[in-house]
Short mmCIF file of C-alpha atoms and ligand atoms in Angstrom, two decimals:
data_model
loop_
_atom_site.label_atom_id
_atom_site.label_comp_id
_atom_site.label_asym_id
_atom_site.label_seq_id
_atom_site.Cartn_x
_atom_site.Cartn_y
_atom_site.Cartn_z
CA MET L 76 44.73 6.23 43.34
CA VAL L 77 42.84 3.21 42.33
CA GLN L 78 43.95 2.24 38.96
CA THR L 79 41.95 -0.94 37.68
CA GLU L 80 42.46 -3.36 34.78
CA SER L 81 39.28 -2.46 33.44
CA GLY L 82 40.10 1.40 33.96
CA ASP L 83 43.21 0.46 31.59
CA ARG L 84 40.94 -1.48 29.26
CA GLN L 85 38.24 1.08 29.36
CA ALA L 86 41.30 3.45 28.23
CA ARG L 87 41.73 1.67 24.82
CA HIS L 88 38.66 3.23 23.67
CA LEU L 89 40.03 6.58 23.56
CA LEU L 90 42.25 5.49 20.71
CA LYS L 91 41.69 7.59 17.63
CA PRO L 92 39.30 8.31 16.00
CA PRO L 93 37.21 8.93 19.37
CA GLY L 94 33.72 9.85 19.64
CA ALA L 95 33.07 13.39 21.00
CA VAL L 96 33.28 12.42 24.79
CA THR L 97 34.90 9.38 26.24
CA LEU L 98 34.11 8.40 29.65
CA VAL L 99 36.91 6.72 31.84
CA SER L 100 36.08 5.81 35.37
CA LEU L 101 39.45 5.25 37.74
CA SER L 102 38.52 6.34 40.85
CA THR L 103 35.74 6.94 43.07
CA SER L 104 36.17 10.77 44.28
CA THR L 105 33.51 11.57 47.27
CA VAL L 106 32.23 14.43 44.88
CA SER L 107 31.58 13.20 41.64
CA ASP L 108 29.62 16.40 40.13
CA GLN L 109 32.44 18.43 40.33
CA ALA L 110 35.84 18.43 38.87
CA PHE L 111 39.17 19.67 38.41
CA VAL L 112 39.94 20.32 34.66
CA THR L 113 42.84 20.83 32.46
CA LEU L 114 43.62 21.16 28.97
CA ALA L 115 46.56 19.78 26.51
CA THR L 116 46.38 20.10 22.91
CA ASN L 117 49.68 18.62 22.01
CA ASP L 118 51.92 15.99 23.28
CA ILE L 119 53.92 18.32 24.96
CA TYR L 120 51.65 20.08 27.16
CA CYS L 121 50.15 16.74 28.00
CA GLN L 122 53.55 16.00 30.00
CA GLY L 123 52.36 19.02 31.92
CA ALA L 124 48.94 17.95 32.43
CA LEU L 125 50.02 14.33 33.85
CA VAL L 126 52.29 15.87 36.35
CA LEU L 127 49.44 18.40 37.38
CA GLY L 128 46.82 15.34 37.51
CA GLN L 129 49.32 13.58 39.60
CA SER L 130 50.04 16.45 41.95
CA LEU L 131 46.18 16.63 42.71
CA ARG L 132 46.27 13.11 43.63
CA ASN L 133 49.11 13.07 45.72
CA GLN L 134 47.11 15.96 47.67
CA ARG L 135 44.11 13.39 47.90
CA ALA L 136 41.83 15.63 45.58
CA THR L 137 38.22 14.81 46.26
CA ARG L 138 36.87 15.86 42.79
CA ARG L 139 37.12 14.08 39.64
CA LEU L 140 40.19 14.95 37.21
CA VAL L 141 39.38 15.87 33.73
CA VAL L 142 41.27 16.48 30.80
CA LEU L 143 40.65 18.34 27.55
CA ILE L 144 42.59 17.17 24.51
CA THR L 145 42.40 17.96 20.98
CA PRO L 146 42.98 15.50 17.99
CA GLN L 147 46.57 16.23 18.01
CA VAL L 148 47.33 14.39 21.06
CA SER L 149 48.63 10.72 20.18
CA ASN L 150 47.05 7.45 21.02
CA LEU L 151 50.09 7.04 23.55
CA LEU L 152 49.19 9.96 25.59
CA ARG L 153 45.60 9.08 25.55
CA VAL L 154 46.14 6.15 27.23
CA ILE L 155 48.75 7.33 29.57
CA LEU L 156 46.32 10.54 30.37
CA SER L 157 43.77 8.11 31.03
CA LYS L 158 45.85 6.42 34.00
CA VAL L 159 45.90 9.53 35.89
CA PHE L 160 42.65 11.21 34.95
CA ASP L 161 39.04 10.26 35.62
CA GLU L 162 37.97 11.58 32.33
CA VAL L 163 39.90 12.33 28.89
CA ILE L 164 37.52 14.44 26.55
CA GLU L 165 38.28 15.36 23.04
CA VAL L 166 37.26 18.65 22.07
CA ASN L 167 37.96 20.42 18.78
CA LEU L 168 40.59 23.00 18.26
CA ILE L 169 38.06 25.31 16.46
CA ASP L 170 34.44 24.68 16.94
CA SER L 171 32.47 23.98 13.64
CA ALA L 172 29.92 26.74 13.81
CA ASP L 173 30.41 29.10 10.97
CA TYR L 174 30.24 31.96 12.90
CA ILE L 175 33.15 31.38 14.73
CA HIS L 176 35.30 30.24 12.22
CA LEU L 177 34.68 33.12 10.10
CA ALA L 178 35.43 35.53 12.99
CA PHE L 179 38.65 33.68 14.08
CA LEU L 180 40.04 33.52 10.65
CA LYS L 181 41.22 36.54 10.94
CA ARG L 182 42.59 35.83 14.42
CA PRO L 183 44.10 32.50 14.26
CA GLU L 184 46.11 32.54 17.36
CA LEU L 185 43.33 32.33 19.25
CA GLY L 186 42.37 28.81 18.46
CA VAL L 187 44.06 27.45 21.45
CA THR L 188 42.16 30.00 23.67
CA LEU L 189 38.71 28.81 22.07
CA THR L 190 39.76 25.19 23.30
CA LYS L 191 40.19 26.47 27.04
CA LEU L 192 36.57 27.96 26.49
CA HIS L 193 35.47 24.43 25.80
CA CYS L 194 35.52 23.61 29.52
CA TRP L 195 32.20 25.28 30.25
CA THR L 196 30.69 22.46 27.92
CA LEU L 197 31.21 20.18 31.15
CA THR L 198 27.55 20.61 32.17
CA HIS L 199 27.79 17.15 33.73
CA TYR L 200 29.58 18.86 36.41
CA SER L 201 27.54 21.47 38.62
CA LYS L 202 31.17 23.19 39.42
CA CYS L 203 34.51 22.90 38.46
CA VAL L 204 38.28 24.42 39.05
CA PHE L 205 40.20 25.06 35.71
CA LEU L 206 43.98 24.40 36.15
CA ASP L 207 46.70 25.30 33.43
CA ALA L 208 48.67 22.02 32.28
CA ASP L 209 51.81 24.47 33.54
CA THR L 210 50.35 24.33 37.37
CA LEU L 211 51.69 22.35 40.22
CA VAL L 212 49.49 21.54 43.03
CA LEU L 213 51.02 21.47 46.52
CA SER L 214 48.59 20.79 48.72
CA ASN L 215 44.77 20.02 48.97
CA ILE L 216 42.85 22.98 47.48
CA ASP L 217 39.28 21.17 47.70
CA GLU L 218 38.14 24.24 49.31
CA LEU L 219 38.47 26.36 46.06
CA PHE L 220 34.94 24.33 45.46
CA ASP L 221 33.28 26.54 48.19
CA ARG L 222 33.85 29.59 45.63
CA THR L 223 31.53 30.62 42.81
CA GLU L 224 32.15 31.69 39.30
CA PHE L 225 33.99 33.52 38.06
CA SER L 226 36.95 33.45 40.99
CA ALA L 227 40.42 33.86 40.16
CA ALA L 228 43.82 35.08 41.39
CA PRO L 229 45.01 38.49 40.38
CA ASP L 230 47.70 38.61 37.32
CA PRO L 231 51.11 39.55 38.57
CA GLY L 232 51.79 41.41 35.32
CA TRP L 233 48.61 43.62 35.96
CA PRO L 234 46.66 42.79 39.31
CA ASP L 235 43.59 44.71 38.22
CA CYS L 236 43.47 41.76 35.70
CA PHE L 237 43.13 38.30 36.65
CA ASN L 238 45.61 35.32 35.54
CA SER L 239 43.33 32.74 33.68
CA GLY L 240 45.72 29.67 34.52
CA VAL L 241 43.35 28.76 37.66
CA PHE L 242 39.54 29.54 38.12
CA VAL L 243 36.42 28.44 39.12
CA PHE L 244 33.66 28.37 36.90
CA GLN L 245 30.28 26.56 36.60
CA PRO L 246 29.57 24.94 33.16
CA SER L 247 26.84 25.96 31.50
CA LEU L 248 26.05 25.83 27.79
CA GLU L 249 24.62 29.35 27.82
CA THR L 250 27.56 30.92 29.21
CA HIS L 251 29.88 28.78 26.63
CA GLY L 252 27.73 30.35 23.62
CA LEU L 253 27.73 34.05 25.69
CA LEU L 254 31.63 33.61 25.35
CA LEU L 255 32.08 32.72 22.21
CA GLN L 256 29.76 35.41 21.15
CA HIS L 257 31.88 37.85 23.21
CA ALA L 258 34.92 36.56 21.24
CA THR L 259 33.22 36.71 18.00
CA ASP L 260 32.15 40.53 18.76
CA HIS L 261 35.29 41.97 20.79
CA GLY L 262 37.97 39.65 19.83
CA SER L 263 40.58 39.62 22.88
CA PHE L 264 42.81 42.58 23.76
CA ASP L 265 45.67 39.89 24.49
CA GLY L 266 44.90 37.59 21.49
CA ALA L 267 44.22 34.51 23.90
CA ASP L 268 41.82 33.62 26.54
CA GLN L 269 43.04 35.95 29.59
CA GLY L 270 41.92 38.88 27.95
CA LEU L 271 38.80 37.53 26.55
CA LEU L 272 37.76 36.21 29.91
CA ASN L 273 38.82 39.42 31.66
CA SER L 274 36.74 41.40 29.77
CA PHE L 275 33.94 39.20 29.72
CA PHE L 276 34.10 38.77 33.41
CA SER L 277 34.95 42.33 33.99
CA SER L 278 33.42 43.10 37.17
CA TRP L 279 36.06 40.75 38.59
CA SER L 280 38.27 43.57 40.10
CA THR L 281 35.86 45.42 41.93
CA ALA L 282 32.35 43.51 42.39
CA ASP L 283 32.82 40.57 45.13
CA ILE L 284 36.12 40.24 47.02
CA HIS L 285 35.05 36.54 47.33
CA LYS L 286 35.75 35.99 43.77
CA HIS L 287 39.44 36.85 44.17
CA LEU L 288 41.44 34.15 44.91
CA PRO L 289 44.26 34.67 47.21
CA PHE L 290 47.77 34.46 45.50
CA ILE L 291 48.55 31.50 46.72
CA TYR L 292 46.42 29.42 44.69
CA ASN L 293 48.12 30.75 41.54
CA LEU L 294 51.92 31.48 42.56
CA SER L 295 53.62 32.66 39.44
CA SER L 296 56.69 30.93 40.00
CA ASN L 297 59.08 33.16 37.71
CA THR L 298 57.82 36.29 39.13
CA ALA L 299 58.07 35.37 42.86
CA TYR L 300 61.39 36.93 43.11
CA THR L 301 60.18 40.44 42.54
CA TYR L 302 58.36 40.35 45.83
CA SER L 303 60.78 38.19 47.85
CA PRO L 304 59.96 39.57 51.52
CA ALA L 305 56.51 38.53 50.69
CA PHE L 306 57.63 35.23 49.43
CA LYS L 307 59.46 34.86 52.67
CA ARG L 308 56.33 35.66 54.56
CA PHE L 309 53.48 33.69 52.96
CA GLY L 310 55.80 31.32 50.68
CA SER L 311 55.16 28.11 52.84
CA SER L 312 51.45 28.46 52.55
CA VAL L 313 51.69 28.19 48.60
CA LYS L 314 48.87 25.90 47.36
CA VAL L 315 49.47 26.23 43.51
CA VAL L 316 52.57 27.29 41.79
CA HIS L 317 52.25 28.33 37.88
CA PHE L 318 55.08 28.33 35.74
CA LEU L 319 53.69 30.98 33.30
CA GLY L 320 55.88 32.42 30.63
CA PRO L 321 57.72 30.88 27.60
CA THR L 322 59.96 28.41 29.80
CA LYS L 323 58.11 25.59 31.11
CA PRO L 324 59.29 22.97 33.34
CA TRP L 325 59.25 20.31 30.74
CA ASN L 326 61.92 22.72 28.86
CA TYR L 327 64.67 22.04 31.42
CA LYS L 328 66.63 18.93 31.62
CA TYR L 329 66.66 17.07 35.03
CA ASN L 330 69.56 15.18 36.98
CA PRO L 331 67.87 12.23 38.54
CA GLN L 332 70.82 11.60 41.04
CA THR L 333 70.85 15.14 42.54
CA GLY L 334 67.20 15.76 42.28
CA SER L 335 67.61 18.87 40.38
CA VAL L 336 66.77 20.81 37.11
CA LEU L 337 70.20 21.59 34.89
CA GLU L 338 70.22 25.22 34.58
CA GLU L 339 72.44 25.47 31.40
CA GLY L 340 70.72 26.56 28.48
CA SER L 341 67.35 27.41 29.90
CA GLY L 342 68.50 30.48 31.59
CA LEU L 343 69.26 31.05 35.43
CA ALA L 344 65.91 30.31 37.21
CA ASN L 345 65.54 32.03 40.63
CA GLN L 346 65.95 30.04 43.72
CA HIS L 347 62.14 29.74 44.72
CA GLN L 348 61.59 28.67 41.12
CA THR L 349 64.38 26.01 41.06
CA SER L 350 62.49 24.32 44.06
CA PHE L 351 59.22 24.42 42.25
CA LEU L 352 60.94 22.96 39.41
CA ASN L 353 62.73 20.10 41.00
CA LEU L 354 59.54 19.35 42.41
CA TRP L 355 57.82 19.13 38.96
CA TRP L 356 60.63 16.73 37.78
CA LYS L 357 60.34 14.72 40.96
CA ILE L 358 56.89 14.09 40.24
CA TYR L 359 57.50 13.25 36.67
CA GLN L 360 60.16 10.79 37.41
CA HIS L 361 58.71 8.75 40.19
CA SER L 362 54.98 8.78 38.83
CA ILE L 363 54.74 9.60 35.40
CA LEU L 364 57.95 7.80 33.61
CA PRO L 365 56.64 4.36 35.42
CA LEU L 366 53.45 4.96 33.01
CA TYR L 367 55.14 4.86 29.76
CA GLU L 368 56.95 1.69 30.95
CA SER L 369 53.75 -0.12 32.34
CA PHE L 370 51.91 1.09 28.85
CA GLN L 371 55.18 -0.68 27.19
CA ASP L 372 54.73 -3.80 29.28
CA GLU L 373 51.23 -4.44 28.04
CA GLU L 374 52.28 -4.05 24.52
CA ASP L 375 55.13 -6.20 24.84
CA HIS L 376 52.52 -9.23 25.28
CA ALA L 377 51.03 -8.19 21.64
CA SER L 378 54.56 -7.45 20.28
CA PRO L 379 57.74 -8.81 21.92
CA GLY L 380 60.57 -6.50 21.91
CA HIS L 381 59.02 -3.04 22.08
CA THR L 382 60.92 -0.16 22.99
CA LEU L 383 60.74 0.44 26.74
CA LYS L 384 61.28 -2.98 27.50
CA ARG L 385 64.43 -3.07 26.30
CA CYS L 386 65.27 0.56 28.02
CA LYS L 387 64.80 -1.43 31.30
CA GLU L 388 67.16 -4.27 30.39
CA ASP L 389 69.93 -2.11 29.01
CA LEU L 390 69.61 -0.23 32.40
CA PRO L 391 70.31 -3.35 35.04
CA ASP L 392 71.74 -1.14 37.99
CA ALA L 393 70.35 2.06 37.01
CA SER L 394 66.94 0.55 37.04
CA LEU L 395 65.37 4.21 37.18
CA PHE L 396 61.95 2.87 36.31
CA VAL L 397 61.87 -0.09 38.49
CA GLN L 398 63.03 2.08 41.42
CA ALA L 399 60.40 4.86 40.54
CA ALA L 400 57.86 2.44 40.36
CA VAL L 401 58.67 1.02 44.01
CA GLU L 402 59.17 4.47 45.67
CA GLU L 403 55.58 5.95 46.73
CA LEU L 404 55.62 9.59 46.15
CA GLY L 405 54.02 10.47 49.44
CA ALA L 406 53.56 14.42 50.71
CA ILE L 407 55.34 16.85 48.46
CA SER L 408 55.38 19.67 50.91
CA ALA L 409 59.07 19.45 51.49
CA VAL L 410 59.80 22.33 49.01
CA GLY L 411 63.64 22.83 48.38
CA SER L 412 64.85 19.88 50.65
CA SER L 413 67.20 17.89 48.41
CA GLN L 414 66.27 14.44 47.25
CA PRO L 415 69.14 12.23 47.73
CA TRP L 416 69.12 9.77 44.62
CA PRO L 417 70.53 6.34 45.80
CA ALA L 418 74.24 5.95 44.55
CA GLN L 419 74.18 4.44 40.92
CA GLY L 420 76.85 3.06 38.72
CA PRO L 421 79.91 5.01 38.08
CA VAL L 422 79.55 5.41 34.14
CA GLU L 423 76.69 7.17 32.53
CA GLN L 424 74.47 5.04 30.93
CA THR L 425 72.25 5.74 28.15
CA VAL L 426 68.92 4.21 27.43
CA VAL L 427 68.69 2.86 23.95
CA SER L 428 65.39 1.62 22.46
CA ASP L 429 65.45 -1.16 19.80
CA ASP L 430 64.50 0.56 16.62
CA THR L 431 66.75 3.40 16.97
CA PRO L 432 70.41 3.57 16.57
CA PRO L 433 72.42 4.07 19.87
CA SER L 434 72.19 7.88 20.81
CA PRO L 435 71.26 9.78 23.54
CA LYS L 436 67.55 10.05 22.62
CA GLY L 437 66.34 6.67 23.63
CA CYS L 438 62.55 6.19 24.75
CA HIS L 439 60.10 7.70 22.34
CA ALA L 440 56.71 8.57 22.59
CA GLU L 441 55.30 9.27 19.57
CA ASP L 442 55.56 13.25 19.40
CA VAL L 443 57.93 13.55 22.27
CA ASP L 444 61.24 12.12 23.02
CA LEU L 445 62.03 11.13 26.23
CA ALA L 446 65.63 10.92 27.18
CA VAL L 447 66.51 9.05 29.86
CA SER L 448 69.91 8.17 31.65
CA VAL L 449 71.31 7.93 34.86
CA PHE L 450 72.28 11.52 35.11
CA GLU L 451 70.03 12.98 32.99
CA ILE L 452 66.46 13.29 32.15
CA SER L 453 64.73 15.22 29.29
CA ILE L 454 61.68 15.89 27.20
CA GLU L 455 61.82 16.95 23.60
CA GLU L 456 59.21 17.66 20.91
CA LYS L 457 60.02 15.59 17.86
CA VAL L 458 60.57 17.59 14.84
CA LYS L 459 58.86 16.08 12.27
CA GLU L 460 59.31 16.94 8.53
CA LEU L 461 55.94 16.58 6.97
CA SER L 462 55.77 16.14 3.11
CA PRO L 463 53.61 18.46 1.24
CA GLU L 464 50.55 16.25 0.82
CA GLU L 465 50.77 15.39 4.62
CA GLU L 466 50.84 19.33 5.29
CA ARG L 467 47.73 19.89 3.30
CA ARG L 468 45.93 16.87 4.86
CA LYS L 469 46.66 18.46 8.16
CA TRP L 470 45.51 21.63 6.93
CA GLU L 471 42.23 20.15 5.67
CA GLU L 472 41.46 18.09 8.96
CA GLY L 473 42.00 21.53 10.86
CA ARG L 474 44.95 20.68 12.51
CA ILE L 475 46.85 23.73 12.13
CA ASP L 476 49.74 24.96 14.12
CA TYR L 477 48.33 28.61 14.80
CA MET L 478 51.27 29.19 17.48
CA GLY L 479 53.81 27.79 15.52
CA LYS L 480 54.79 27.35 11.67
CA ASP L 481 51.27 28.26 10.70
CA ALA L 482 50.92 31.42 12.91
CA PHE L 483 49.75 34.48 10.90
CA ALA L 484 52.95 36.37 11.06
CA ARG L 485 54.47 33.23 9.52
CA ILE L 486 52.27 32.86 6.77
CA GLN L 487 52.24 37.02 6.05
CA GLU L 488 56.20 36.59 5.95
CA LYS L 489 55.77 33.86 3.33
CA LEU L 490 53.56 35.83 1.44
CA ASP L 491 55.50 38.84 1.68
CA ARG L 492 58.56 36.93 0.22
CA PHE L 493 56.47 35.41 -2.56
CA LEU L 494 55.21 38.86 -3.33
CA GLN L 495 58.74 40.68 -3.76
O1 UPG X 543 49.83 25.07 22.77
C1 UPG X 543 49.32 25.18 23.78
C2 UPG X 543 49.29 25.89 24.52
C3 UPG X 543 48.53 26.28 25.70
N1 UPG X 543 47.91 25.09 25.88
C4 UPG X 543 46.85 25.16 27.11
O2 UPG X 543 46.77 26.43 27.35
C5 UPG X 543 47.13 26.87 28.68
C6 UPG X 543 47.73 28.05 28.73
O3 UPG X 543 48.89 28.48 28.00
P1 UPG X 543 50.10 28.45 29.02
O4 UPG X 543 51.46 28.41 28.08
O5 UPG X 543 50.15 27.97 30.29
O6 UPG X 543 50.02 30.00 29.11
P2 UPG X 543 50.72 31.04 30.03
O7 UPG X 543 52.59 31.03 30.26
O8 UPG X 543 50.25 30.50 31.37
O9 UPG X 543 50.40 32.62 29.91
C7 UPG X 543 49.06 33.31 30.09
O10 UPG X 543 48.36 33.55 29.04
C8 UPG X 543 47.88 32.66 28.73
C9 UPG X 543 47.12 33.11 27.45
O11 UPG X 543 46.16 34.40 27.96
C10 UPG X 543 46.38 32.20 29.82
O12 UPG X 543 45.85 30.97 29.01
C11 UPG X 543 47.47 31.73 30.62
O13 UPG X 543 46.42 31.05 31.87
C12 UPG X 543 48.16 32.83 31.34
O14 UPG X 543 49.09 32.24 32.75
C13 UPG X 543 48.22 25.62 29.00
O15 UPG X 543 48.92 25.45 30.29
C14 UPG X 543 47.61 24.30 28.33
O16 UPG X 543 46.80 24.04 29.46
C15 UPG X 543 47.79 23.59 25.35
O17 UPG X 543 47.15 22.96 25.72
N2 UPG X 543 48.47 23.92 24.17
MN1 MN X 544 49.81 28.94 32.13
#
């Protein structure tokens, strides 16, 4: 990966309030009119996008790397994303066109879905591969660009439908418009993008076998066990793992010494899934955490005593970040191999930042808490209590938590309580 000073400087332009489209050029890929695209609508999903982007770089992807973000994504994460992705493009969570607004008021949970559809507006690319932020690339997948729109792999839960976590598409404003129109007219049978895309590209299951991507391009890690003989036979050729479902890699805690996720609290994962989870975390530890540190170092010049600098100083013999920076993460094909972490000091040492009282939660990244100690790394969403004024401003700015507390069901609950 080529990272230039100027790339980092350009990244500053991503700070809010950004323009509709911001271009950041970090690397010269061999094919510049094609791209891998992902989406992150908040700082937590950004952690997934970062690992995905890094996994594509590790596998020497020859196309541009693009991440679509929404206004909720914090300034810090914008800068960090720009260190991994060639382009960080802000899109709106809901398009401002009134007909969409009206249609979707009845189905607020589709907001995030609509955002995925924005990938068709990337018309400066002739062809793209979309990957969910909860996917991990294990080997080079450039050959996907030999496929045409609309190619995707079967969904493990209903194989006559495709899974919309990995797909090949051709950006086109016309298609984008038709998709939105389809959403307006028909909604989505699963209330999200997968249902919508399946009914729009409804001939996928029958028309052209070339549009069926092999399952190795979208292996659902949590369902692999349901057909373990096949996993035994074909598992070694898996190219993309997809952590679909409610529990994502970032919901686990990770022990950097043993190189494995800690299972307690997050339910027991099957053995294959554990290897993939460990791989995800290995990339996170070695390649993503150091990005936070380098950003903080830059900030230190401007404002001495900033958070992560102290973290580093407080960890003289653990030096997680320093080790991570010098250790080049090469091929990650060693699925399941244990990663012995060099011996560290025997006493658990917790990273503590400047402006928070000593506690296990140390390094913070605006909307996420990164707790880093010798024995445990974890990513947690900050629970922010907003004042009624802040809540109102959020709504007025269109920053509505459709999946969470502003979900239609929650609002209905509130109304019911009020009307009782
Ligand atoms: O709050 C959110 C939720 C989702 N996403 C993005 O949307 C993708 C899809 O969401 P995800 O949580 O990964 O859904 P899955 O668990 O994978 O569930 C399935 O169902 C989804 C809804 O139909 C499809 O988008 C997925 O591709 C399909 O695998 C994510 O990867 C992100 O890229 C966000 O950025 N923020
Ligand atoms: Mn997914």
